[in-house]
CSV table of C-alpha atoms in Angstrom, one decimal:
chain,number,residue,atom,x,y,z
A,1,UNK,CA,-70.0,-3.0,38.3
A,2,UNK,CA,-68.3,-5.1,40.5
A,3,UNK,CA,-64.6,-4.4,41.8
A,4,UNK,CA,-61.7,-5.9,39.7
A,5,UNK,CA,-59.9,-8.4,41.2
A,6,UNK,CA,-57.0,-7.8,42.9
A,7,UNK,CA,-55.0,-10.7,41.7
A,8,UNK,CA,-56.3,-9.7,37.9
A,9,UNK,CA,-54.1,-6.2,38.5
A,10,UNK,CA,-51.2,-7.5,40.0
A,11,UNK,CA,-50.6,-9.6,36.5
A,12,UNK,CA,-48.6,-8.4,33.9
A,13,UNK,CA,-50.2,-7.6,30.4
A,14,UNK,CA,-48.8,-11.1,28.7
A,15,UNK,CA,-49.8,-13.1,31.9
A,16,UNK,CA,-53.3,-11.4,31.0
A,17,UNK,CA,-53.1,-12.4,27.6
A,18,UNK,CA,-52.3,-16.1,28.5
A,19,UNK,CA,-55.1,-16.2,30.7
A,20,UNK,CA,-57.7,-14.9,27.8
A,21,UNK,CA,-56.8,-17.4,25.8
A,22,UNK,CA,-56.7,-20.5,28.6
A,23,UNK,CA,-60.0,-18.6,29.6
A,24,UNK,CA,-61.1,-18.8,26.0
A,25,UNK,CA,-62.1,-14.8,26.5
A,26,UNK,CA,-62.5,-13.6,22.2
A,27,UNK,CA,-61.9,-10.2,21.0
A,28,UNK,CA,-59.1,-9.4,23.7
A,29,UNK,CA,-55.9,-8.4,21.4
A,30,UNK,CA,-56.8,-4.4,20.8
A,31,UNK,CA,-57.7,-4.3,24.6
A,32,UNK,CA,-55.4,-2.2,26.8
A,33,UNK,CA,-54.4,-3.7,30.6
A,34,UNK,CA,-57.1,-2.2,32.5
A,35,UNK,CA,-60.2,-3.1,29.9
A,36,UNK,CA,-58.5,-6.1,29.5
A,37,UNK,CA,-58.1,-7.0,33.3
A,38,UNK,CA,-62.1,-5.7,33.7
A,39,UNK,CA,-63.2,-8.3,30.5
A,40,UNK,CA,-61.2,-11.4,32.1
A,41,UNK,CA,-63.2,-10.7,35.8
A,42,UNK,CA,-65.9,-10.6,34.0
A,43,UNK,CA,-65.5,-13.9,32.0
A,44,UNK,CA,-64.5,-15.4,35.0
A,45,UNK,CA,-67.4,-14.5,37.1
A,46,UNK,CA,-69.6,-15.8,34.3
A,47,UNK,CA,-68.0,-19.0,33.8
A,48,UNK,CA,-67.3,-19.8,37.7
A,49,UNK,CA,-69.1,-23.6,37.3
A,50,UNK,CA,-66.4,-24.2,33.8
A,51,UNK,CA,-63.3,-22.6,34.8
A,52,UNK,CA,-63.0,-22.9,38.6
A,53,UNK,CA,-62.1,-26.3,37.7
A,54,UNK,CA,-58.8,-25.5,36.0
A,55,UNK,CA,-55.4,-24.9,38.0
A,56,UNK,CA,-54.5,-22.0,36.2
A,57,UNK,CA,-57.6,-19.8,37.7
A,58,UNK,CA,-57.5,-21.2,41.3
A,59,UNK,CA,-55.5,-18.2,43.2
A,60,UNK,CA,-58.9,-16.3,41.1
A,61,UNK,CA,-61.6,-17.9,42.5
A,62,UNK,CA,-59.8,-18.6,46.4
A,63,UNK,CA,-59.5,-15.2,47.0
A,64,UNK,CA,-63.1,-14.5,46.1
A,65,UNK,CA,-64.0,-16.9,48.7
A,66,UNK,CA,-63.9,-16.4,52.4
A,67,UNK,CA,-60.4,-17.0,54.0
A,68,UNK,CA,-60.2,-21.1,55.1
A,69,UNK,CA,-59.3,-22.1,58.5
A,70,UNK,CA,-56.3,-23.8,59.5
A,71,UNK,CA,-58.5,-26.5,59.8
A,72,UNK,CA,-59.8,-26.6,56.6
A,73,UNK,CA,-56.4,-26.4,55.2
A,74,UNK,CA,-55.3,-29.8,56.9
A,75,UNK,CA,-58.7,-31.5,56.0
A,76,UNK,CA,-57.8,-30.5,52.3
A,77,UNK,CA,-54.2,-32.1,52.7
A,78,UNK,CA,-55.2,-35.2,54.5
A,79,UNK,CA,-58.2,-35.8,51.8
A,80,UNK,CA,-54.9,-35.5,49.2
A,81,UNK,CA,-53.1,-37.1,51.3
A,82,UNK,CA,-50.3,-34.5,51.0
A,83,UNK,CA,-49.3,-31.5,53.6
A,84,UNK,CA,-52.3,-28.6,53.3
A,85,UNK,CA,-49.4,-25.9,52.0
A,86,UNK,CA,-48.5,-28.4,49.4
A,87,UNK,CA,-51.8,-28.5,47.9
A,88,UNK,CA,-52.0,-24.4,48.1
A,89,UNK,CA,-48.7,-23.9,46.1
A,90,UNK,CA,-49.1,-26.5,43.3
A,91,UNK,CA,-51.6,-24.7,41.4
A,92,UNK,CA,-49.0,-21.4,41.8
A,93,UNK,CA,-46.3,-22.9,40.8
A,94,UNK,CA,-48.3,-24.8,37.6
A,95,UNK,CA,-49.7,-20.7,37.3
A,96,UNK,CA,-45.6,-19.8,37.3
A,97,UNK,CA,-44.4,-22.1,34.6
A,98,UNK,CA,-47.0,-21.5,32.6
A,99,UNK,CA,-46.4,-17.4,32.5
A,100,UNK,CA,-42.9,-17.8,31.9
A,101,UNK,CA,-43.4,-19.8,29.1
A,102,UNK,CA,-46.2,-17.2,27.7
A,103,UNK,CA,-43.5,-14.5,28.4
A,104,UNK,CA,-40.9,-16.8,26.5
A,105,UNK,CA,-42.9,-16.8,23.6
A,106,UNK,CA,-43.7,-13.2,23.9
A,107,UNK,CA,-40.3,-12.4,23.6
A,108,UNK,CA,-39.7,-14.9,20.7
A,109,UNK,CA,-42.5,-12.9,19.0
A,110,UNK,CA,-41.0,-9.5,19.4
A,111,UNK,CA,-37.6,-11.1,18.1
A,112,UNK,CA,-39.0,-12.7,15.4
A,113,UNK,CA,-40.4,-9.2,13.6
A,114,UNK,CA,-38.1,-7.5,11.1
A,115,UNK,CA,-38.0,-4.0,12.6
A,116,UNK,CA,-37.0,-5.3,16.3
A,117,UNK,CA,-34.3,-7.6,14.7
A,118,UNK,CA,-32.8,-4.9,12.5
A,119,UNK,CA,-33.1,-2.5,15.3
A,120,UNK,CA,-31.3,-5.0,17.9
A,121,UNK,CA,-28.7,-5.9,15.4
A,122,UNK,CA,-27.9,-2.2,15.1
A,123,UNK,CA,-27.9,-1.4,18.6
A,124,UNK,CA,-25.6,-4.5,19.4
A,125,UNK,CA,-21.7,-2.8,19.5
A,126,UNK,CA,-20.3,-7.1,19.3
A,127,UNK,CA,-22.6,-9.2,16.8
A,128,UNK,CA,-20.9,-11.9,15.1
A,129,UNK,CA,-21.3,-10.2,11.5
A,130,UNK,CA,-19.2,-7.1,12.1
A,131,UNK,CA,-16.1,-9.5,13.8
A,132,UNK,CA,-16.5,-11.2,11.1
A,133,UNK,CA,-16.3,-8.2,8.4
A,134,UNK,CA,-13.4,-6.5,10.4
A,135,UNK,CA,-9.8,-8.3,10.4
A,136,UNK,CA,-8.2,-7.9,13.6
A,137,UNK,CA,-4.7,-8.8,14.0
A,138,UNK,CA,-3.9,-11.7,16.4
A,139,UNK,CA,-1.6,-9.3,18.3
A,140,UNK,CA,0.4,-6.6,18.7
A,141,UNK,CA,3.4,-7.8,18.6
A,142,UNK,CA,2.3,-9.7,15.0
A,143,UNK,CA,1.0,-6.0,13.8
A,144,UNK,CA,4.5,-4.6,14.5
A,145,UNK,CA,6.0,-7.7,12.8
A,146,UNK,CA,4.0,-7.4,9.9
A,147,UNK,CA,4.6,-3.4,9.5
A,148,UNK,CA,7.9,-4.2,9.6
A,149,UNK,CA,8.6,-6.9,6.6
A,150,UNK,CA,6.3,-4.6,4.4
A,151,UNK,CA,9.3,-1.5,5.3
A,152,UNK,CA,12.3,-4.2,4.6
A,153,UNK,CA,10.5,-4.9,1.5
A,154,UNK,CA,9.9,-2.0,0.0
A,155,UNK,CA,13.3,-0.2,1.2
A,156,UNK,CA,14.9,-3.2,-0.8
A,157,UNK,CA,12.9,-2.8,-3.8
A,158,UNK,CA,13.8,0.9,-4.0
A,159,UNK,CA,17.8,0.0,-3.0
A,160,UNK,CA,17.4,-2.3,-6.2
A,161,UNK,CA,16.0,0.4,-8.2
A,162,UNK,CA,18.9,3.0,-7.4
A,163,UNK,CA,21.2,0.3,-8.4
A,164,UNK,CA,19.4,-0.5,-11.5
A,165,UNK,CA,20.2,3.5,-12.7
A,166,UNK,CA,23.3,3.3,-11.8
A,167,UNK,CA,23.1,6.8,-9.8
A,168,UNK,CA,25.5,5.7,-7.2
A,169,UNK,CA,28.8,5.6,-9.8
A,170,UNK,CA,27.4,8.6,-11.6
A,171,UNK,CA,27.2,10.6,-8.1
A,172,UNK,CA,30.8,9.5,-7.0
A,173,UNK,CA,32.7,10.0,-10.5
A,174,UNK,CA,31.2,13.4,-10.5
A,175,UNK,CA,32.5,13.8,-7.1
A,176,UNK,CA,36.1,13.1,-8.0
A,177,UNK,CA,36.2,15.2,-11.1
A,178,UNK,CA,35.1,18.1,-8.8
A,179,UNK,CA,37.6,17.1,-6.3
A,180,UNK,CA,40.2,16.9,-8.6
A,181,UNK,CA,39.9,21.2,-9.9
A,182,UNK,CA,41.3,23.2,-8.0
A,183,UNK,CA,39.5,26.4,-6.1
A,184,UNK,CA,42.1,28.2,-8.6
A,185,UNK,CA,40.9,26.5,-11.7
A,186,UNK,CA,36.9,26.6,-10.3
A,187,UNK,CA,37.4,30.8,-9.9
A,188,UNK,CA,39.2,31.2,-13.5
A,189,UNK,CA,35.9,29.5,-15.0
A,190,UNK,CA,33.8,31.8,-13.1
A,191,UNK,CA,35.7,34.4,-15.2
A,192,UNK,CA,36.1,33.0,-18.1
A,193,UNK,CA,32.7,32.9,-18.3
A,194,UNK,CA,31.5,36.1,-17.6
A,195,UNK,CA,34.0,37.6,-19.6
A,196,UNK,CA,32.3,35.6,-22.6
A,197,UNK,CA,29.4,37.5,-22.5
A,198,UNK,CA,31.0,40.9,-22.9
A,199,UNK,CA,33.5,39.9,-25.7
A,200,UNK,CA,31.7,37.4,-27.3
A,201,UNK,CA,27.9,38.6,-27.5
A,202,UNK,CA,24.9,35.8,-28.2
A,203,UNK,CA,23.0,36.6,-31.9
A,204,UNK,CA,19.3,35.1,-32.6
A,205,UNK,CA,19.8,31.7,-34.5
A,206,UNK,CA,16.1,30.1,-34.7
A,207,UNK,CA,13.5,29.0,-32.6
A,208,UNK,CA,12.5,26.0,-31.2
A,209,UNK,CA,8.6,25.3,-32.5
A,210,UNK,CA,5.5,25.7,-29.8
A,211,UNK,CA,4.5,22.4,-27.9
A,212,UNK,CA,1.2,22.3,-27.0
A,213,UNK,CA,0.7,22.9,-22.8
A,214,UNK,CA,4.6,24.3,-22.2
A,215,UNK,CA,5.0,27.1,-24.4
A,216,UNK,CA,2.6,28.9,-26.6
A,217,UNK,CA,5.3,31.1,-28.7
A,218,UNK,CA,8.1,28.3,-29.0
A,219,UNK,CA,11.8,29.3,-27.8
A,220,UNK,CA,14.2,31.2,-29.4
A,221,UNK,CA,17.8,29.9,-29.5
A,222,UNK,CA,20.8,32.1,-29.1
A,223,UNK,CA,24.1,31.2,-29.8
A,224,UNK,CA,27.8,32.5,-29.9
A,225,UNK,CA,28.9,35.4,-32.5
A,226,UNK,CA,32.0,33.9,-33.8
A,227,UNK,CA,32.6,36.4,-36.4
A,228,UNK,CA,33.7,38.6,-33.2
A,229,UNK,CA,37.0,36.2,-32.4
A,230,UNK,CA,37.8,38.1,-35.7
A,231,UNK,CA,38.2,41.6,-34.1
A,232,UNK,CA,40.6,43.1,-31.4
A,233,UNK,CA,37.3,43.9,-29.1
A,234,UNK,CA,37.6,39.9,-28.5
A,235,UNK,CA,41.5,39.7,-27.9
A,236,UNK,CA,42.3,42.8,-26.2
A,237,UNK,CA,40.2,42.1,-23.4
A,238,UNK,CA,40.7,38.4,-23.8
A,239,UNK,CA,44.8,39.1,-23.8
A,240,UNK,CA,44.1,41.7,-20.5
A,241,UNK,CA,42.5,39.1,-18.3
A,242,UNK,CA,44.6,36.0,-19.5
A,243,UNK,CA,47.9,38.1,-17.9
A,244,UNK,CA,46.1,39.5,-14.9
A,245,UNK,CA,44.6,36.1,-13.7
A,246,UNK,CA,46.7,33.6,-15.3
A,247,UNK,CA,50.3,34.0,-17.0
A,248,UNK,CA,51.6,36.7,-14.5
A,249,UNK,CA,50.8,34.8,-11.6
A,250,UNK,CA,51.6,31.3,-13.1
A,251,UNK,CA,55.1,33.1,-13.5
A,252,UNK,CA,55.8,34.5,-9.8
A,253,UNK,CA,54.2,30.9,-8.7
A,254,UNK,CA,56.5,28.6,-10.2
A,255,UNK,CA,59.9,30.8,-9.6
A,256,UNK,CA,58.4,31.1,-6.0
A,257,UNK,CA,57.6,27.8,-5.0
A,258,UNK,CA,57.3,27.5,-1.1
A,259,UNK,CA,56.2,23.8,-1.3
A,260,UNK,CA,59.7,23.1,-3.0
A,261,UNK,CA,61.2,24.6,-0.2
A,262,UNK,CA,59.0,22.9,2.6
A,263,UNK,CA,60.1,19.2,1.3
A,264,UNK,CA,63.8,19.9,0.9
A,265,UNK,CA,63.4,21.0,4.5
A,266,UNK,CA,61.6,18.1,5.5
A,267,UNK,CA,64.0,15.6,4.1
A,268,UNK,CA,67.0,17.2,5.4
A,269,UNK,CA,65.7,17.4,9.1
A,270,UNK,CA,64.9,13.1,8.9
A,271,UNK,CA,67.8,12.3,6.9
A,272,UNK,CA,66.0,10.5,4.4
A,273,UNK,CA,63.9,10.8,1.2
A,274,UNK,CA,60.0,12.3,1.5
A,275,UNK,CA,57.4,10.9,-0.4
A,276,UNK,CA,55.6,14.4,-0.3
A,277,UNK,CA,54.6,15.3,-3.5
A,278,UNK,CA,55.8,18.8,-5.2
A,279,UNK,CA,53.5,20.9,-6.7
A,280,UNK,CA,54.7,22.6,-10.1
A,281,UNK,CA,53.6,26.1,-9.0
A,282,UNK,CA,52.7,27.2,-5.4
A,283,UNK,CA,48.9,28.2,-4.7
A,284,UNK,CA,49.4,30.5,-2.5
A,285,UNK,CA,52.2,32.6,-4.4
A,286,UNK,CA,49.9,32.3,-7.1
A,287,UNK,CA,46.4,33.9,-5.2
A,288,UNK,CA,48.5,36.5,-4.2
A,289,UNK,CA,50.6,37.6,-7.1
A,290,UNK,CA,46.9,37.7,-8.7
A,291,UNK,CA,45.4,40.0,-6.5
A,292,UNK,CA,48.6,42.4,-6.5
A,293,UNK,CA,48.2,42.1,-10.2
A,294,UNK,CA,44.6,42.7,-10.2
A,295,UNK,CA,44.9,45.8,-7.9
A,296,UNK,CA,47.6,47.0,-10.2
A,297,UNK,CA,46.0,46.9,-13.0
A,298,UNK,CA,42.3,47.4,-12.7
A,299,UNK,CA,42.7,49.7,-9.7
A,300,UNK,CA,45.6,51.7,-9.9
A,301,UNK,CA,45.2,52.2,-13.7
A,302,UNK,CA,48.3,50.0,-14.9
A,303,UNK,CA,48.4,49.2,-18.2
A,304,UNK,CA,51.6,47.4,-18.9
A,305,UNK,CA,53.5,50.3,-20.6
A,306,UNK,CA,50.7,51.5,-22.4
A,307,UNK,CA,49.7,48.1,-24.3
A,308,UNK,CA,46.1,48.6,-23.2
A,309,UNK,CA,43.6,51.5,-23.5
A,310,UNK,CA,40.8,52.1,-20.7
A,311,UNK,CA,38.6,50.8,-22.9
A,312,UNK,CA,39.7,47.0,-22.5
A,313,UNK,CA,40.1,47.7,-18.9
A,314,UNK,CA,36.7,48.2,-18.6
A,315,UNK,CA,35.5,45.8,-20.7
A,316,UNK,CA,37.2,43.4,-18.4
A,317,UNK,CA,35.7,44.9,-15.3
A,318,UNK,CA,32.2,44.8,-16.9
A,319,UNK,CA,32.6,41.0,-17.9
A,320,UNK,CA,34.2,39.7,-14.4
A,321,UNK,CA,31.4,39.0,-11.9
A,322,UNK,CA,32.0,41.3,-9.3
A,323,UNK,CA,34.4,43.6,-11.1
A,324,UNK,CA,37.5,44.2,-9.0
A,325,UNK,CA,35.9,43.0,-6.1
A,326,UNK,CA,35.4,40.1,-7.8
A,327,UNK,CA,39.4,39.4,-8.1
A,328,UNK,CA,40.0,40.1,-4.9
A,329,UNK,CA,36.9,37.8,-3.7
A,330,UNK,CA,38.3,35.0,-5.7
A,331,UNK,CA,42.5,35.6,-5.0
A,332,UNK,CA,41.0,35.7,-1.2
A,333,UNK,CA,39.4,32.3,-1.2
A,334,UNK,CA,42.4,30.7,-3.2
A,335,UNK,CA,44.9,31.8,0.0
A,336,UNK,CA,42.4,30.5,1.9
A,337,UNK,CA,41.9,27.3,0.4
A,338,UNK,CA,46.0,26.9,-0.4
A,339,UNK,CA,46.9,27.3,3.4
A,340,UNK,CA,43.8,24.9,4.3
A,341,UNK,CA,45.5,22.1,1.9
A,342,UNK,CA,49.1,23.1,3.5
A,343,UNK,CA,47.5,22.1,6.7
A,344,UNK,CA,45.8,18.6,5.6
A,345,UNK,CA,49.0,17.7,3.9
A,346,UNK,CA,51.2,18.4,7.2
């Protein structure tokens, strides 16, 4: 079997396939290269009288023959009446624009399959279809200016909805009424209200039926025993605490005012009439005069010429929060809070 020519190898597998079919070669497409290449020299070599004739084959059938002399070469261009090298490279360049169209459509092929367009569409990071499906802003500076109308918008809308509820003049009218007790008057609650419990015990009244998902056994309601008001248990200890915390130290407060004092003092050093307001009793003679009272009583077993048994004394004790460290918690606070209000009022 003869060798395969040279110029057969140095082709590409398309160029190959182009040439079978200019060659007319049948049976070629489940060929590899190198049975491929060895069929075409073969064709070739048989049909040397059909196919010599065609451009496409020439470099095929020149290099079989022996190498022509420069002479040759000119004798061929003047017969053509071109230059010899003009002649030699026509055919090529015929040969070139021929294989770049086969490879053209070779690649149109592989395009055009289903698998190879699917998989190239997958592979490609910037096709046209995923621009298109993801919005991108123009900017960043239009991103930032969008982000913020959509916070203006909705911190209005919820502005509008506190107003609505009318939260804001609920939150500040509760603010003044707490403003306006005192520390004195807060502390007296405190103890007011602990004392309650211990003079004034809660009895079962009903209960409030189960609702279904909070409370499987319903809730019982207690309320107040007012039969007890009835009984000296209630005002003994009642009567006790009122002195202690309230009348005694209401009395020593207003008879021993300080504020009074401090304006007439005030108005006689200017020579002319304050606009300082007077309180009726003074705070700070009144925490005191408490805890005195307090320690008096509760601590150094004074009972106020004998009105009132142990009993009530501890029954006071018991109800306070704190017990006698609980007056002298809350008569602490009220000097505290007396010479802070001296101060703001200076």
């Amino acid at each position: 079997m003869p060798e395969v020519s040279s110029w057969l190898r140095g082709q590409r597998k398309y160029e190959l396939v182009e040439l079978a079919q200019e060659a007319g070669l049948r049976n070629y497409e489940s060929l590899k290269k190198t049975e491929l290449e060895a069929a075409l020299d073969e064709f070739l070599r048989a049909n040397e009288t059909t196919l010599s004739k065609h451009s496409m084959f020439n470099p095929f059938y020149t290099r079989r023959r022996p190498t022509a002399s420069p002479v040759k070469l000119e004798s061929v261009g003047s017969s053509t009446g071109a230059p010899a090298w003009e002649a030699e490279t026509k055919p090529v360049r015929s040969r070139t624009r021929r294989m770049t169209r086969a490879a053209n459509e070779v690649a149109q092929t592989d395009e055009s399959s289903p698998e190879r367009a699917a998989s190239k569409q997958l592979l490609s990071p910037r096709t046209p279809h995923m621009r298109q499906s993801v919005p991108l802003p123009p900017s960043p500076a239009a991103l930032a200016d969008a982000v913020d109308t959509s916070t203006a918008e909705i911190r209005s809308q919820v502005a509008s909805a506190w107003e609505s509820l009318g939260l804001t003049e609920q939150v500040e009218m509760l603010r003044e009424l707490l403003s306006s007790v005192s520390i004195e008057g807060a502390i007296l609650l405190i103890e007011a209200a602990g004392l309650r419990s211990e003079v004034l015990p809660s009895r079962y009244a009903f209960t409030i039926p189960a609702v279904m998902g909070l409370s499987p056994t319903g809730w019982p309601v207690h309320v107040p025993d007012l039969f007890a008001c009835l009984s000296s248990s209630f005002w003994a200890p009642v009567s006790l605490w009122a002195l202690t915390s309230l009348f005694v130290p209401l009395f020593f407060a207003y008879f021993f005012n300080l504020t009074l004092k401090a304006k007439r003092a005030h108005a006689g050093s200017h020579n002319q009439p304050t606009h300082q307001s007077t309180q009726m009793v003074d705070p700070l003679t009144f925490n005191i005069v408490k805890g005195l009272t307090a320690y008096a009583v509760y601590s150094r077993q004074g009972r106020f010429g004998g009105i009132f048994v142990d009993d009530t004394v501890d029954t006071v004790q018991r109800g306070v929060p704190g017990g006698v460290d609980g007056f002298f918690i809350g008569s602490s606070i009220g000097v505290l809070a007396s010479i802070y209000d001296a101060i703001l009022k200076k």
